Amino acid sequence: MKDILEDIERWRARGEKVAIATVVASRRSAPRPIGSKLAVSESGEIAGSVSGGCVESDVFQNAQEVIRSGEPKLLNYGITDDLAWSVGLPCGGEIDVFVERLEDE
C-alpha cells in the first residue's frame, strides 16, 4: 500500500474519488502476490499493479464503474483454452481481485 499511498493522497487532495483493487486470492502461478494493490483515480490515473500488466486494463474499467456506483466488485482472472486470447493471465494462474471505492473518513 505504501507504494500507492502518495498518489492516493494527491488525488484525494484534488477532490477526486479513488478505487482500490486488491489481489485477495491466487491459484497456481500468479504474477503478483495476495495483497498487491492498484489504485485508480476518478480522472483515470493509476498507481500500483495487481498482475504486472496482464489484466490492468480490465481492472481499470471496473474500477471506474466502482467509483461511479460505489458498489464493490469481486473480479476473477485466469486462463482457459477458450479464453486464451482474451483478458487473462498467460502465466496459467488465476487471481481474484476485490475492487472498492475509497470512502471519505
PDB file of C-alpha atoms in Angstrom:
ATOM      1  CA  MET A   1       0.000   0.000   0.000  1.00  0.00           C
ATOM      2  CA  LYS A   2       2.906   2.353   0.712  1.00  0.00           C
ATOM      3  CA  ASP A   3       3.858   2.446  -2.967  1.00  0.00           C
ATOM      4  CA  ILE A   4       0.457   3.902  -3.924  1.00  0.00           C
ATOM      5  CA  LEU A   5      -0.275   5.996  -0.842  1.00  0.00           C
ATOM      6  CA  GLU A   6       1.317   9.230  -2.110  1.00  0.00           C
ATOM      7  CA  ASP A   7      -0.681   9.049  -5.330  1.00  0.00           C
ATOM      8  CA  ILE A   8      -3.928   8.398  -3.433  1.00  0.00           C
ATOM      9  CA  GLU A   9      -3.291  11.316  -1.100  1.00  0.00           C
ATOM     10  CA  ARG A  10      -2.551  13.616  -4.063  1.00  0.00           C
ATOM     11  CA  TRP A  11      -5.724  12.566  -5.895  1.00  0.00           C
ATOM     12  CA  ARG A  12      -7.883  12.979  -2.808  1.00  0.00           C
ATOM     13  CA  ALA A  13      -6.343  16.411  -2.130  1.00  0.00           C
ATOM     14  CA  ARG A  14      -7.668  17.394  -5.572  1.00  0.00           C
ATOM     15  CA  GLY A  15     -11.119  16.187  -4.523  1.00  0.00           C
ATOM     16  CA  GLU A  16     -11.119  13.067  -6.682  1.00  0.00           C
ATOM     17  CA  LYS A  17     -12.779   9.770  -5.827  1.00  0.00           C
ATOM     18  CA  VAL A  18     -10.482   6.733  -5.764  1.00  0.00           C
ATOM     19  CA  ALA A  19     -10.941   2.983  -6.176  1.00  0.00           C
ATOM     20  CA  ILE A  20      -8.573   0.396  -4.741  1.00  0.00           C
ATOM     21  CA  ALA A  21      -8.176  -3.034  -6.346  1.00  0.00           C
ATOM     22  CA  THR A  22      -6.589  -5.723  -4.179  1.00  0.00           C
ATOM     23  CA  VAL A  23      -5.497  -9.272  -5.040  1.00  0.00           C
ATOM     24  CA  VAL A  24      -7.426 -11.324  -2.466  1.00  0.00           C
ATOM     25  CA  ALA A  25      -6.707 -14.850  -3.746  1.00  0.00           C
ATOM     26  CA  SER A  26      -4.400 -16.583  -6.187  1.00  0.00           C
ATOM     27  CA  ARG A  27      -4.124 -20.081  -7.554  1.00  0.00           C
ATOM     28  CA  ARG A  28      -1.214 -21.712  -9.367  1.00  0.00           C
ATOM     29  CA  SER A  29       1.332 -19.341 -10.898  1.00  0.00           C
ATOM     30  CA  ALA A  30       0.248 -15.736 -10.323  1.00  0.00           C
ATOM     31  CA  PRO A  31       2.297 -12.691 -11.326  1.00  0.00           C
ATOM     32  CA  ARG A  32       1.666 -10.712  -8.099  1.00  0.00           C
ATOM     33  CA  PRO A  33       1.135 -11.914  -4.516  1.00  0.00           C
ATOM     34  CA  ILE A  34      -2.025 -11.665  -2.439  1.00  0.00           C
ATOM     35  CA  GLY A  35      -2.317  -8.127  -1.085  1.00  0.00           C
ATOM     36  CA  SER A  36      -0.972  -6.444  -4.240  1.00  0.00           C
ATOM     37  CA  LYS A  37      -2.867  -3.236  -4.952  1.00  0.00           C
ATOM     38  CA  LEU A  38      -3.800  -0.982  -7.846  1.00  0.00           C
ATOM     39  CA  ALA A  39      -5.289   2.462  -7.218  1.00  0.00           C
ATOM     40  CA  VAL A  40      -7.385   4.273  -9.825  1.00  0.00           C
ATOM     41  CA  SER A  41      -8.365   7.927  -9.666  1.00  0.00           C
ATOM     42  CA  GLU A  42     -11.615   9.393 -10.916  1.00  0.00           C
ATOM     43  CA  SER A  43      -9.674  11.218 -13.652  1.00  0.00           C
ATOM     44  CA  GLY A  44      -8.090   7.968 -14.868  1.00  0.00           C
ATOM     45  CA  GLU A  45      -4.658   7.926 -13.255  1.00  0.00           C
ATOM     46  CA  ILE A  46      -3.322   4.630 -11.901  1.00  0.00           C
ATOM     47  CA  ALA A  47      -0.709   3.543  -9.373  1.00  0.00           C
ATOM     48  CA  GLY A  48       0.456   0.079  -8.393  1.00  0.00           C
ATOM     49  CA  SER A  49      -0.231  -3.282 -10.025  1.00  0.00           C
ATOM     50  CA  VAL A  50      -2.313  -6.392  -9.474  1.00  0.00           C
ATOM     51  CA  SER A  51      -0.914  -8.537 -12.271  1.00  0.00           C
ATOM     52  CA  GLY A  52       2.167  -6.994 -13.811  1.00  0.00           C
ATOM     53  CA  GLY A  53       0.098  -5.708 -16.732  1.00  0.00           C
ATOM     54  CA  CYS A  54      -1.917  -8.775 -17.762  1.00  0.00           C
ATOM     55  CA  VAL A  55      -5.341  -7.589 -16.593  1.00  0.00           C
ATOM     56  CA  GLU A  56      -4.816  -3.991 -15.509  1.00  0.00           C
ATOM     57  CA  SER A  57      -6.899  -2.533 -18.341  1.00  0.00           C
ATOM     58  CA  ASP A  58      -9.948  -4.577 -17.328  1.00  0.00           C
ATOM     59  CA  VAL A  59      -9.414  -3.809 -13.629  1.00  0.00           C
ATOM     60  CA  PHE A  60      -9.166  -0.117 -14.579  1.00  0.00           C
ATOM     61  CA  GLN A  61     -12.525  -0.246 -16.405  1.00  0.00           C
ATOM     62  CA  ASN A  62     -14.178  -1.986 -13.455  1.00  0.00           C
ATOM     63  CA  ALA A  63     -12.606   0.465 -11.003  1.00  0.00           C
ATOM     64  CA  GLN A  64     -14.065   3.396 -12.944  1.00  0.00           C
ATOM     65  CA  GLU A  65     -17.508   1.782 -12.653  1.00  0.00           C
ATOM     66  CA  VAL A  66     -16.987   1.205  -8.911  1.00  0.00           C
ATOM     67  CA  ILE A  67     -16.013   4.871  -8.491  1.00  0.00           C
ATOM     68  CA  ARG A  68     -19.256   5.930 -10.201  1.00  0.00           C
ATOM     69  CA  SER A  69     -21.589   3.449  -8.499  1.00  0.00           C
ATOM     70  CA  GLY A  70     -19.951   2.949  -5.110  1.00  0.00           C
ATOM     71  CA  GLU A  71     -20.726  -0.778  -5.446  1.00  0.00           C
ATOM     72  CA  PRO A  72     -17.685  -3.031  -4.861  1.00  0.00           C
ATOM     73  CA  LYS A  73     -16.856  -5.891  -7.242  1.00  0.00           C
ATOM     74  CA  LEU A  74     -15.036  -9.193  -6.958  1.00  0.00           C
ATOM     75  CA  LEU A  75     -13.283  -9.989 -10.237  1.00  0.00           C
ATOM     76  CA  ASN A  76     -11.725 -13.297 -11.301  1.00  0.00           C
ATOM     77  CA  TYR A  77      -8.982 -13.618 -13.890  1.00  0.00           C
ATOM     78  CA  GLY A  78      -7.406 -16.757 -15.213  1.00  0.00           C
ATOM     79  CA  ILE A  79      -6.616 -18.549 -18.415  1.00  0.00           C
ATOM     80  CA  THR A  80      -8.614 -21.289 -20.070  1.00  0.00           C
ATOM     81  CA  ASP A  81      -8.271 -22.749 -23.563  1.00  0.00           C
ATOM     82  CA  ASP A  82     -11.339 -20.892 -24.852  1.00  0.00           C
ATOM     83  CA  LEU A  83     -10.201 -17.589 -23.333  1.00  0.00           C
ATOM     84  CA  ALA A  84      -6.551 -17.807 -24.341  1.00  0.00           C
ATOM     85  CA  TRP A  85      -6.703 -14.647 -26.443  1.00  0.00           C
ATOM     86  CA  SER A  86      -8.944 -12.507 -24.219  1.00  0.00           C
ATOM     87  CA  VAL A  87      -8.280 -10.908 -20.833  1.00  0.00           C
ATOM     88  CA  GLY A  88      -6.450 -13.392 -18.656  1.00  0.00           C
ATOM     89  CA  LEU A  89      -3.184 -14.469 -17.146  1.00  0.00           C
ATOM     90  CA  PRO A  90      -0.842 -16.035 -19.698  1.00  0.00           C
ATOM     91  CA  CYS A  91       1.223 -17.484 -16.842  1.00  0.00           C
ATOM     92  CA  GLY A  92      -1.526 -20.060 -16.280  1.00  0.00           C
ATOM     93  CA  GLY A  93      -2.508 -18.784 -12.851  1.00  0.00           C
ATOM     94  CA  GLU A  94      -5.714 -17.356 -11.528  1.00  0.00           C
ATOM     95  CA  ILE A  95      -6.353 -14.341  -9.304  1.00  0.00           C
ATOM     96  CA  ASP A  96      -9.346 -12.799  -7.574  1.00  0.00           C
ATOM     97  CA  VAL A  97      -9.319  -9.015  -7.323  1.00  0.00           C
ATOM     98  CA  PHE A  98     -11.606  -7.070  -4.984  1.00  0.00           C
ATOM     99  CA  VAL A  99     -12.352  -3.517  -6.154  1.00  0.00           C
ATOM    100  CA  GLU A 100     -13.821  -0.966  -3.765  1.00  0.00           C
ATOM    101  CA  ARG A 101     -14.236   2.783  -3.648  1.00  0.00           C
ATOM    102  CA  LEU A 102     -12.140   4.510  -1.020  1.00  0.00           C
ATOM    103  CA  GLU A 103     -14.625   6.317   1.146  1.00  0.00           C
ATOM    104  CA  ASP A 104     -14.083   9.593   2.968  1.00  0.00           C
ATOM    105  CA  GLU A 105     -13.066   9.225   6.569  1.00  0.00           C
TER     106      GLU A 105
END
